[in-house]
Coordinates of C-alpha atoms and ligand atoms in Angstrom, one line a residue:
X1 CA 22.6 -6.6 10.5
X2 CA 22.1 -5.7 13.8
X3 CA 18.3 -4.8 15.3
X4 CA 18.6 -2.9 18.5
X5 CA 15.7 -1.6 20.4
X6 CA 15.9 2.2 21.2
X7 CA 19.2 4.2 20.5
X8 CA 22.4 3.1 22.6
X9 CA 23.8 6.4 24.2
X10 CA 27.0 5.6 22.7
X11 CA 25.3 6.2 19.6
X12 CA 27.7 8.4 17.0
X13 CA 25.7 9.5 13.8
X14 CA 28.8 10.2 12.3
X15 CA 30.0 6.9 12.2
X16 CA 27.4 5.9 9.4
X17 CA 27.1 7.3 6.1
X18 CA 23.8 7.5 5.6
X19 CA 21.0 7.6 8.3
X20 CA 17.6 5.9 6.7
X21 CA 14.4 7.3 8.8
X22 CA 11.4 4.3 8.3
X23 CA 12.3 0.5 7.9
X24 CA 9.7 -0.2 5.1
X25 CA 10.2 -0.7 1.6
X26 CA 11.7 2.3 0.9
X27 CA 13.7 2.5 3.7
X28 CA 15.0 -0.9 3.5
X29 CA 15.4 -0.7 -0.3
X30 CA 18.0 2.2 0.2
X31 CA 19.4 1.0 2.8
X32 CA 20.5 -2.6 1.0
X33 CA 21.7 -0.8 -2.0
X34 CA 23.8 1.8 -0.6
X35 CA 25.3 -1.0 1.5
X36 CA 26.3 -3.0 -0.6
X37 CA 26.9 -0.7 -3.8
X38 CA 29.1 1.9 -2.3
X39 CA 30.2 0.3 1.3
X40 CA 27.9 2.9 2.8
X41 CA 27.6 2.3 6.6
X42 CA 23.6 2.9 7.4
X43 CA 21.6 3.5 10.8
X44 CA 17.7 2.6 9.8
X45 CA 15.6 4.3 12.6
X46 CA 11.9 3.1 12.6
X47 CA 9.8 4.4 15.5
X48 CA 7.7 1.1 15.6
X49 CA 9.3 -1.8 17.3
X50 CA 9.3 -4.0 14.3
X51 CA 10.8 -3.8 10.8
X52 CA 8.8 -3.7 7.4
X53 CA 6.9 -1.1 7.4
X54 CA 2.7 -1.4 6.7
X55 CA 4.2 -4.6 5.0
X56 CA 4.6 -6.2 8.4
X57 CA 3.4 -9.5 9.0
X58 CA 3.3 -12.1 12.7
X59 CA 2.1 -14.5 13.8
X60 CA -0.8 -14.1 16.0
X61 CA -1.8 -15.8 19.4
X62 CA -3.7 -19.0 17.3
X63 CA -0.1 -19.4 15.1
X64 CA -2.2 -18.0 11.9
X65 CA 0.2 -15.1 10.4
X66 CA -1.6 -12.3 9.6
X67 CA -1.1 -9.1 8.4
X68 CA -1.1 -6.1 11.3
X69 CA -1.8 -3.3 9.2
X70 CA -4.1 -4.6 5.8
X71 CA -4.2 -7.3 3.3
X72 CA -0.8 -7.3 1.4
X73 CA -0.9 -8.8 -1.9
X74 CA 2.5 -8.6 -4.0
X75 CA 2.1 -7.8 -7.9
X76 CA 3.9 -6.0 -10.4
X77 CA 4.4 -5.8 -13.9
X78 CA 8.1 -4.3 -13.1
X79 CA 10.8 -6.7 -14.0
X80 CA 13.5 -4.5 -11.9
X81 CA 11.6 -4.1 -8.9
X82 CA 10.5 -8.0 -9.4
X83 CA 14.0 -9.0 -9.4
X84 CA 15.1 -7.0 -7.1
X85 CA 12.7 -8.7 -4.4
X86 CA 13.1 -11.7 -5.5
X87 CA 17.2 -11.5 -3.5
X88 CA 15.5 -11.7 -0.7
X89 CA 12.3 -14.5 -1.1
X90 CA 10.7 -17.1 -3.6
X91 CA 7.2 -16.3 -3.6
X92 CA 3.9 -18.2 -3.6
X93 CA 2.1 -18.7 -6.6
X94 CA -1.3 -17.1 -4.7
X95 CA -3.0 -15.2 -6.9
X96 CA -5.9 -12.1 -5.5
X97 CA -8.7 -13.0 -5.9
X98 CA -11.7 -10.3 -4.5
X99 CA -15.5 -11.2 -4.8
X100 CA -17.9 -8.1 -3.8
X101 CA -20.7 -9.0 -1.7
X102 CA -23.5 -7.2 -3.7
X103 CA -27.0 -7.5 -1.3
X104 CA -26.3 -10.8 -0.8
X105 CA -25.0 -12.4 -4.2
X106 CA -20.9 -12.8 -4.5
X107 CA -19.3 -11.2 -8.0
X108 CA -15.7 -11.2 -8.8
X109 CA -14.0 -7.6 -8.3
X110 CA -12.9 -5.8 -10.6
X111 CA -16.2 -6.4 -12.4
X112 CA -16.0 -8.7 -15.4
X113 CA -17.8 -10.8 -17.8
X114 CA -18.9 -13.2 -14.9
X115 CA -20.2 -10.3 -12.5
X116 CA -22.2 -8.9 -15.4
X117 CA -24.3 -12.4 -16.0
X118 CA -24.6 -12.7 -11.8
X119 CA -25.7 -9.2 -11.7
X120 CA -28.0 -9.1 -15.2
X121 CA -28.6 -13.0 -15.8
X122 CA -26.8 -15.1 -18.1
X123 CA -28.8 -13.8 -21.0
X124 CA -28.9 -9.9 -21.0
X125 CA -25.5 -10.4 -19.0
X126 CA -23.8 -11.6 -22.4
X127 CA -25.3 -9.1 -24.6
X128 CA -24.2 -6.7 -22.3
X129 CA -20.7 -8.3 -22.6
X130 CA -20.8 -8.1 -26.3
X131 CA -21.3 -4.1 -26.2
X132 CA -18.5 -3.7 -23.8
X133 CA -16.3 -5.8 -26.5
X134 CA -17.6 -3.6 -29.8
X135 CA -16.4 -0.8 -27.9
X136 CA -13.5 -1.2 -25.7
X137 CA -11.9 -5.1 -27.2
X138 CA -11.6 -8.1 -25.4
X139 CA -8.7 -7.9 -22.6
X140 CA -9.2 -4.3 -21.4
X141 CA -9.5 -2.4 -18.3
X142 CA -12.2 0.3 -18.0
X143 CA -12.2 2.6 -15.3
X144 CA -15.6 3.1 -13.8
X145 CA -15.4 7.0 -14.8
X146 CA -14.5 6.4 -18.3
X147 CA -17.6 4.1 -18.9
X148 CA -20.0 6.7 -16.9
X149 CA -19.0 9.2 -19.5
X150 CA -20.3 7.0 -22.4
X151 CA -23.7 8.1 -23.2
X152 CA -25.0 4.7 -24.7
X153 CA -27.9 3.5 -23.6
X154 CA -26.0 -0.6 -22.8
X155 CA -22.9 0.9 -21.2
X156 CA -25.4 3.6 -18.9
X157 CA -27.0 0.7 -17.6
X158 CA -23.6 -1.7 -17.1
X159 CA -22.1 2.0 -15.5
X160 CA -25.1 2.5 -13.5
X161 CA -24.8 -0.7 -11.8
X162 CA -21.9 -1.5 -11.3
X163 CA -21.9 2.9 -9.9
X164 CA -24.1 2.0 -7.4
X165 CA -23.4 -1.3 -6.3
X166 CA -19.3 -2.0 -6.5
X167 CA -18.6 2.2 -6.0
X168 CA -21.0 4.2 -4.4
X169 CA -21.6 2.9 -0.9
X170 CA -17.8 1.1 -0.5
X171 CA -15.8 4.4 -1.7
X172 CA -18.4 6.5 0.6
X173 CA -16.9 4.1 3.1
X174 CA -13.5 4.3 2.5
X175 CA -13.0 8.1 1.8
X176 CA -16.1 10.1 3.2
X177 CA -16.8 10.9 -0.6
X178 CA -18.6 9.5 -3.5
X179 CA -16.8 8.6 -6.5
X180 CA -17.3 11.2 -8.8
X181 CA -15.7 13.5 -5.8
X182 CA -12.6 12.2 -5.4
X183 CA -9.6 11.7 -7.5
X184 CA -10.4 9.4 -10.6
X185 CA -7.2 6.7 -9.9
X186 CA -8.4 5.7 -7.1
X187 CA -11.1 4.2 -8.5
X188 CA -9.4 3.6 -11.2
X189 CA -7.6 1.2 -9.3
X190 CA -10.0 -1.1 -10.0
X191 CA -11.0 -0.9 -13.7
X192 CA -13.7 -3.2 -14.8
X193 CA -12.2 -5.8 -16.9
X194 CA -13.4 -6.9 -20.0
X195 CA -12.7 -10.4 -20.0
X196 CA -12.6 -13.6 -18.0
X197 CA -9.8 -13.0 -15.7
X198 CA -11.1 -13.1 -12.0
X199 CA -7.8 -12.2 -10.4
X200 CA -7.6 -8.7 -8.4
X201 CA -4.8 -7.9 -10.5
X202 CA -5.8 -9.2 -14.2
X203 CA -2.6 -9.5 -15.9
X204 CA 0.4 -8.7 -13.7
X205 CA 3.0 -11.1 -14.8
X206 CA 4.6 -11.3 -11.4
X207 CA 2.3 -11.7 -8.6
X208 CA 1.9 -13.8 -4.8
X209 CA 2.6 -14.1 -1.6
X210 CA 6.6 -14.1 0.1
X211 CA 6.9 -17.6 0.6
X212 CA 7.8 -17.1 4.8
X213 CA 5.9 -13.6 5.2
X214 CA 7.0 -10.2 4.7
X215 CA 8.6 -10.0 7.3
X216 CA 11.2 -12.5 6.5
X217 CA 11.8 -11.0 3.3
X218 CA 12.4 -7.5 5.0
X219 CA 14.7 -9.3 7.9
X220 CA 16.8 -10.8 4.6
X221 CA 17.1 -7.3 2.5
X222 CA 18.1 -5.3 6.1
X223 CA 20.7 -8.5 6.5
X224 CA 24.1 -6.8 6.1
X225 CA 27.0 -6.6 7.6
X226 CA 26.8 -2.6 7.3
X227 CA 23.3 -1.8 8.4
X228 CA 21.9 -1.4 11.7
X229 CA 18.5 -1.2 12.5
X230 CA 17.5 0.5 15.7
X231 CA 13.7 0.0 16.3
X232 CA 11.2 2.3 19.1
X233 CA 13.4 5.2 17.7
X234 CA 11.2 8.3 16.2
X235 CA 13.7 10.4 14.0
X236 CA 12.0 13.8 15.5
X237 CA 13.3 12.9 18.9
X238 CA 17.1 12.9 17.8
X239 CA 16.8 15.2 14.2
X240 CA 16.4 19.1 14.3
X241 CA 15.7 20.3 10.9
X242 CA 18.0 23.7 10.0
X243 CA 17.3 26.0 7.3
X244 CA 19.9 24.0 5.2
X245 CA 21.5 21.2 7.7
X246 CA 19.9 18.4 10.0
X247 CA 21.2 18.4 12.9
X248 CA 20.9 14.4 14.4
X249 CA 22.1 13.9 17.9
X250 CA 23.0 17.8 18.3
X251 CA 25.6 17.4 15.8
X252 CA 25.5 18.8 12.2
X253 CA 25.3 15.6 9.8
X254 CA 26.9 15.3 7.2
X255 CA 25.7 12.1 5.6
X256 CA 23.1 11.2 3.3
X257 CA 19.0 10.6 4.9
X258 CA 16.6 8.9 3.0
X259 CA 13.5 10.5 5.3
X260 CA 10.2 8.0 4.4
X261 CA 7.9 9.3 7.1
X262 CA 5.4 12.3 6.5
X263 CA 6.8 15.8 5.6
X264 CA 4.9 17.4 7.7
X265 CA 5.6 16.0 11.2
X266 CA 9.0 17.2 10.4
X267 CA 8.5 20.5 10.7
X268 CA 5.5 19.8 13.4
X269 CA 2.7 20.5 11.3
X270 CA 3.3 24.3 11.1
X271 CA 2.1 25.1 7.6
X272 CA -1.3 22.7 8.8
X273 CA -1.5 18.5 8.2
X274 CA -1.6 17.0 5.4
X275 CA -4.5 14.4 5.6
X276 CA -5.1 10.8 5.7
X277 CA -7.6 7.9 6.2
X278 CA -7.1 5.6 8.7
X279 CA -8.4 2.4 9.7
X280 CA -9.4 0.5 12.6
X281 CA -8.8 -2.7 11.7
X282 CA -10.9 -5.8 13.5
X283 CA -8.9 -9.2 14.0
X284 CA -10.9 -12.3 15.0
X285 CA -10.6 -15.4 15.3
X286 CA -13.4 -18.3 14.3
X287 CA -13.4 -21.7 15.6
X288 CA -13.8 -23.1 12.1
X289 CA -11.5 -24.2 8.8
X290 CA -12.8 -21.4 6.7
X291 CA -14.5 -18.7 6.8
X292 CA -15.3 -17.4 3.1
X293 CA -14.3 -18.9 -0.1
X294 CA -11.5 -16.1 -1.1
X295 CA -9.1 -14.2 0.4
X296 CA -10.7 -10.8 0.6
X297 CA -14.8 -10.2 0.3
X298 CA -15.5 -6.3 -0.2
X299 CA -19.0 -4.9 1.3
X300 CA -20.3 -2.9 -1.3
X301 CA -24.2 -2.6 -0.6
X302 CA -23.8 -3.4 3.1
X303 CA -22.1 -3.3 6.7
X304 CA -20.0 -0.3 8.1
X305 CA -16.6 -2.1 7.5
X306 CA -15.6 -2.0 3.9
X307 CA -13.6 -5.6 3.6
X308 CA -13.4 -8.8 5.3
X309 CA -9.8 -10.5 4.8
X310 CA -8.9 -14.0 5.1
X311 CA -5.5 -14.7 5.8
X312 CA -5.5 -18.2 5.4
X313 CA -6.7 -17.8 2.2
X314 CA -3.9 -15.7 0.9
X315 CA -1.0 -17.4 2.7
X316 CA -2.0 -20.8 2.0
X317 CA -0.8 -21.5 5.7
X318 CA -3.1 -25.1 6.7
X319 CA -4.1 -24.9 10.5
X320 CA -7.3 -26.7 10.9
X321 CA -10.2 -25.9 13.0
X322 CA -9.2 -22.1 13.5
X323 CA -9.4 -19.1 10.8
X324 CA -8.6 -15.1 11.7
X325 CA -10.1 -13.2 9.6
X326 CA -10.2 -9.1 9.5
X327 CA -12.6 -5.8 9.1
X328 CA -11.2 -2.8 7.8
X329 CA -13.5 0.3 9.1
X330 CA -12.0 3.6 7.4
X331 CA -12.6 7.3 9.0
X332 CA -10.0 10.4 9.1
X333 CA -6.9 10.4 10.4
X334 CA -6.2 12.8 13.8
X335 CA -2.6 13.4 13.7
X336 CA -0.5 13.1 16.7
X337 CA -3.2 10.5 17.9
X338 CA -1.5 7.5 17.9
X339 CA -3.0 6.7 14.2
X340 CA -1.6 5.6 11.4
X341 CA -2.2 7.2 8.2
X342 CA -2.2 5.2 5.6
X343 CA -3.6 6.5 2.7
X344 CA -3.1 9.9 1.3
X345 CA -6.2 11.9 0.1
X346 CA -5.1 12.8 -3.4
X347 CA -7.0 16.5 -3.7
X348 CA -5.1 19.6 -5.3
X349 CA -5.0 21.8 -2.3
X350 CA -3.3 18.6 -0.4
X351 CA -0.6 18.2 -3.1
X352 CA -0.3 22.0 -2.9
X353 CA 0.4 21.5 1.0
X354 CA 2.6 19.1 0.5
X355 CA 4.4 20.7 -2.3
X356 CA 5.1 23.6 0.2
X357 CA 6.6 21.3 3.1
X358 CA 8.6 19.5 -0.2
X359 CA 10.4 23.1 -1.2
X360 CA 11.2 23.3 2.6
X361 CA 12.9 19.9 2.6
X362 CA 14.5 20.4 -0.7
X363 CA 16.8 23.3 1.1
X364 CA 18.2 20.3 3.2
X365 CA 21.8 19.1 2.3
X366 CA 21.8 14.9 1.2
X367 CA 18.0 15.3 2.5
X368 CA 15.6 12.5 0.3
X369 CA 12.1 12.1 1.0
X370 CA 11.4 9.0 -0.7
X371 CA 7.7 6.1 -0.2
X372 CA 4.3 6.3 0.3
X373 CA 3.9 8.8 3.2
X374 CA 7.4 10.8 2.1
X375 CA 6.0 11.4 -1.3
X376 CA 2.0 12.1 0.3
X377 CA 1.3 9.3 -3.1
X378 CA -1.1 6.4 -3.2
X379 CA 2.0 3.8 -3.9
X380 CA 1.8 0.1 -3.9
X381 CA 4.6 -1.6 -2.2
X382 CA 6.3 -2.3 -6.1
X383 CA 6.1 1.7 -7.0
X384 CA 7.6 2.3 -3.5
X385 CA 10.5 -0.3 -4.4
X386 CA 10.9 1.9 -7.7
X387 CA 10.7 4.8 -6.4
X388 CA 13.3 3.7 -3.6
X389 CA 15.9 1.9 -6.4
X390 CA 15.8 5.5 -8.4
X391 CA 16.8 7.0 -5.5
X392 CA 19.4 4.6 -4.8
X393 CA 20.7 5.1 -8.1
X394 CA 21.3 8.4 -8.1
X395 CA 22.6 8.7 -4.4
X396 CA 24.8 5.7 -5.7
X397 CA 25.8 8.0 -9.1
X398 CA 27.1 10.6 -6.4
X399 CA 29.2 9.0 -4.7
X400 CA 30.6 6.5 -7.3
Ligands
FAD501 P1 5.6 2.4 5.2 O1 5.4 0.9 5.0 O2 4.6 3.2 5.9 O3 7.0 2.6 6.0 C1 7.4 3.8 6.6 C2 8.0 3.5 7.9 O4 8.6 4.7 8.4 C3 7.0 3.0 9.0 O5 7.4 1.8 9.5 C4 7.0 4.2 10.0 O6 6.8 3.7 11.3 C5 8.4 4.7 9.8 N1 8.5 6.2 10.2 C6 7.7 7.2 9.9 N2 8.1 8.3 10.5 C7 9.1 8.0 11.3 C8 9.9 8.7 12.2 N3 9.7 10.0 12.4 N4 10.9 8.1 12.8 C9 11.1 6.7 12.7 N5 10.4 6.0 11.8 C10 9.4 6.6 11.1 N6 0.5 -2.4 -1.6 C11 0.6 -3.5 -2.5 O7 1.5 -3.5 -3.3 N7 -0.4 -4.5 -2.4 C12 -1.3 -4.5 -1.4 O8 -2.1 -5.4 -1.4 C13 -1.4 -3.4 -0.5 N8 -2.3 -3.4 0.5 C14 -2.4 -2.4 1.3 C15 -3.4 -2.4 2.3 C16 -3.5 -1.3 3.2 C17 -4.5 -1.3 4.2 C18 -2.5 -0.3 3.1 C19 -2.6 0.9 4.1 C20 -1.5 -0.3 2.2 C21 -1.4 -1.3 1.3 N9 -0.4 -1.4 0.3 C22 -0.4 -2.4 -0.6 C23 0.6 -0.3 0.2 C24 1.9 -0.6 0.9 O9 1.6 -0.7 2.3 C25 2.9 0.5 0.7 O10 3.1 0.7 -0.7 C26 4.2 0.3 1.4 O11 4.1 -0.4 2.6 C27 4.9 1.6 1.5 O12 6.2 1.5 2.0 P2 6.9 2.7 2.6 O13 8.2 2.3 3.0 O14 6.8 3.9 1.7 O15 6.0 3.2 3.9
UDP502 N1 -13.4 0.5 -4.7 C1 -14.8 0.4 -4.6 N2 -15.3 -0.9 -4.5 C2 -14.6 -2.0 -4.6 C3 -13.2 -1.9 -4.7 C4 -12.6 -0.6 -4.8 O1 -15.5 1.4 -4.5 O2 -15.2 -3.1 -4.5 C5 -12.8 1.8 -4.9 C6 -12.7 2.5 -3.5 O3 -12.8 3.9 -3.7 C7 -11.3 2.1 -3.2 C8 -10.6 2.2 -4.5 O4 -11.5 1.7 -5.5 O5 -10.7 3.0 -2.2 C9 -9.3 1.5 -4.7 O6 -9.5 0.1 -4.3 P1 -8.3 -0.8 -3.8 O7 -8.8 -2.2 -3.6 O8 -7.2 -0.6 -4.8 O9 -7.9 -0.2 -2.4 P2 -6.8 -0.5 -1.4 O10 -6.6 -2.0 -1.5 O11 -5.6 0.3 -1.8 O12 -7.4 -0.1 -0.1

């Protein structure tokens, strides 16, 4: 592999197969596999000046690594994708664990049979437990939705509490909305759980931290002798999209692009944007060993920001005497701003947007939108690896 900042002038698309627009997962997932399954020659252009995507990780001016855009925590329940990763790192056993800062008190996140004797007393807490096990079984995940629809007088209360003081305030927070407005997998996301289990992710088989970062895992899946990465390249400065071609560099192409940036800036917005969050996020650094006790505290009943993020506590790195931790504040996303818009705002007229820049893109010869911005989803890094190994499999089917 080869990582060159900016495109050389010599620069020949035609002298790759394949031309792979975005170096995050599903960027670099293509990219590896067509590589090395069918000898593909591939050009990755990513318009940041760094590989691996929101993934990315550094180390910052204190030597604590930290995450630039968000918290990433690795878990799947996806033996292909699983293995897959695992080419390229071992991983950490860290496992997620979230506690929600309700007025003051700490409960795990997703909500469980600890919260519910923090928030209700040990007492009441456990008969409250019991109902949720009568009617849903030990081991299971509720969505907050699901258990506001009950109409017992037990689970109303539980719902209403854990409603107002994990939901309400944060998702208001996050997306401008309250939960019952927006789309029910988000919060869905993070299903109370009926049992013991304090992780974030109860029950993922595979889940942790790349041992050396992200970053290093990305720099060993791009490593190949027939990719070239060229970094502080945007694809809209050297692609112009035809009716049924792309044109890169002025020339027809007539290679395969896997395109993982948003549909819309390809055709400069012209049927309207598609919209996003975005988030400021706030890095500092403390003079001190820790900071808080796991790796990410959420603000549910309080503050403007919605989490706090410990990386230390996720990484396992040991630095004494120094800690960065970060504040996520959410608000919408400007386009053409110089913001990054990282999560998608799953409404029906939105998918209906995006399904009209998708039929537009689907007239393209060898043209693949494929990730979390590509696909306008709310993917974690493991979907966006599946999504990004069908691909390759059928790319790979076409040219076998
Ligand atoms: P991206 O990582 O966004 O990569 C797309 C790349 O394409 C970017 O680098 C972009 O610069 C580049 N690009 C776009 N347009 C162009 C262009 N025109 N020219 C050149 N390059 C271009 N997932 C988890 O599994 N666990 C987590 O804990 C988790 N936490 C998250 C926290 C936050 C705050 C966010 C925002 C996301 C989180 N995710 C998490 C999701 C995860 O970030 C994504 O699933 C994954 O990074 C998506 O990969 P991707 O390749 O589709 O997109
Ligand atoms: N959520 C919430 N309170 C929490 C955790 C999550 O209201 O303590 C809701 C909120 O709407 C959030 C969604 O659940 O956007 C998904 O949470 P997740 O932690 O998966 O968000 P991400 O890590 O993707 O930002």
């Amino acid at each position: 592999m080869q990582i060159t900042s900016g495109l050389p002038e010599t620069f020949n698309p035609d002298l790759y197969d394949m031309i792979v627009v975005g170096a995050g997962f599903a960027g670099a997932v293509c990219a590896r596999r067509l590589a090395e399954t069918s000898g593909f020659r591939v050009a990755v252009l990513e318009r940041r000046d760094h590989i691996a995507g929101n993934a990315y990780d550094r180390y910052d001016g204190n030597g604590i690594l930290v995450h630039e855009y968000g918290p990433h925590i690795y878990h799947t329940f996806n033996e292909r994708v699983h293995n897959f990763l695992s080419r390229f790192t071992e991983w950490t056993d860290y496992q997620h664990k979230v506690l929600a800062n309700i007025h003051g008190t700490l409960m795990p996140v997703p909500f469980n049979h600890t919260s519910l004797k923090l928030a209700f007393g040990e007492q009441r807490g456990e008969q409250l437990y019991r109902k949720l096990v009568e009617t849903f079984g030990e081991g299971r995940k509720v969505p907050i939705m699901e258990l506001r629809a009950k109409n017992d007088p037990e689970l109303v209360e539980v719902a209403d509490y854990v409603y107002e003081n994990v939901f309400l305030h944060y998702t208001m927070k996050q997306w401008g909305q309250t939960p019952d407005q927006i789309d029910p997998s988000v919060t869905g996301r993070v299903p109370i759980f009926i049992g013991d289990d304090d992780r974030y992710f109860p029950q993922a088989p595979y889940q942790g931290m790349p041992a050396e970062g992200y970053t290093a895992l990305f720099e060993r899946m791009l490593d190949h002798d027939l990719i070239d990465v060229f970094c502080g390249v945007d694809a809209r400065d050297v692609f112009r999209i035809g009716e049924t071609n792309v044109h890169v560099c002025g020339k027809c192409y007539g290679g395969e692009i896997v395109y993982t940036g948003p549909l819309d800036e390809l055709f400069n917005l012209d049927l309207g944007a598609l919209p996003y969050r975005t988030l400021d996020m706030k890095f500092e650094t403390l003079d001190m060993d820790q900071f808080q006790p796991v790796g990410t505290v959420n603000y549910t009943t309080s503050e403007d920001y919605t989490r706090i993020t410990e990386f230390k506590n996720m990484t396992g790195q040991v630095l004494p005497g120094k800690t960065t931790i970060m504040k996520e504040y959410s608000k919408a996303y400007t386009p053409d701003s110089g913001e990054t818009p990282y999560y998608a705002i799953l409404e029906p007229e939105n998918r209906e947007l995006y399904e009209r820049y998708l039929e537009r893109v689907q007239n393209l010869t060898n043209f693949h939108p494929v990730g979390r911005l590509a696909e306008y989803r709310y993917y974690d890094m493991d979907a966006v690896t599946n999504s990004a190994l069908d691909l390759s499999d059928e790319i790979i089917a076409c040219h076998a």
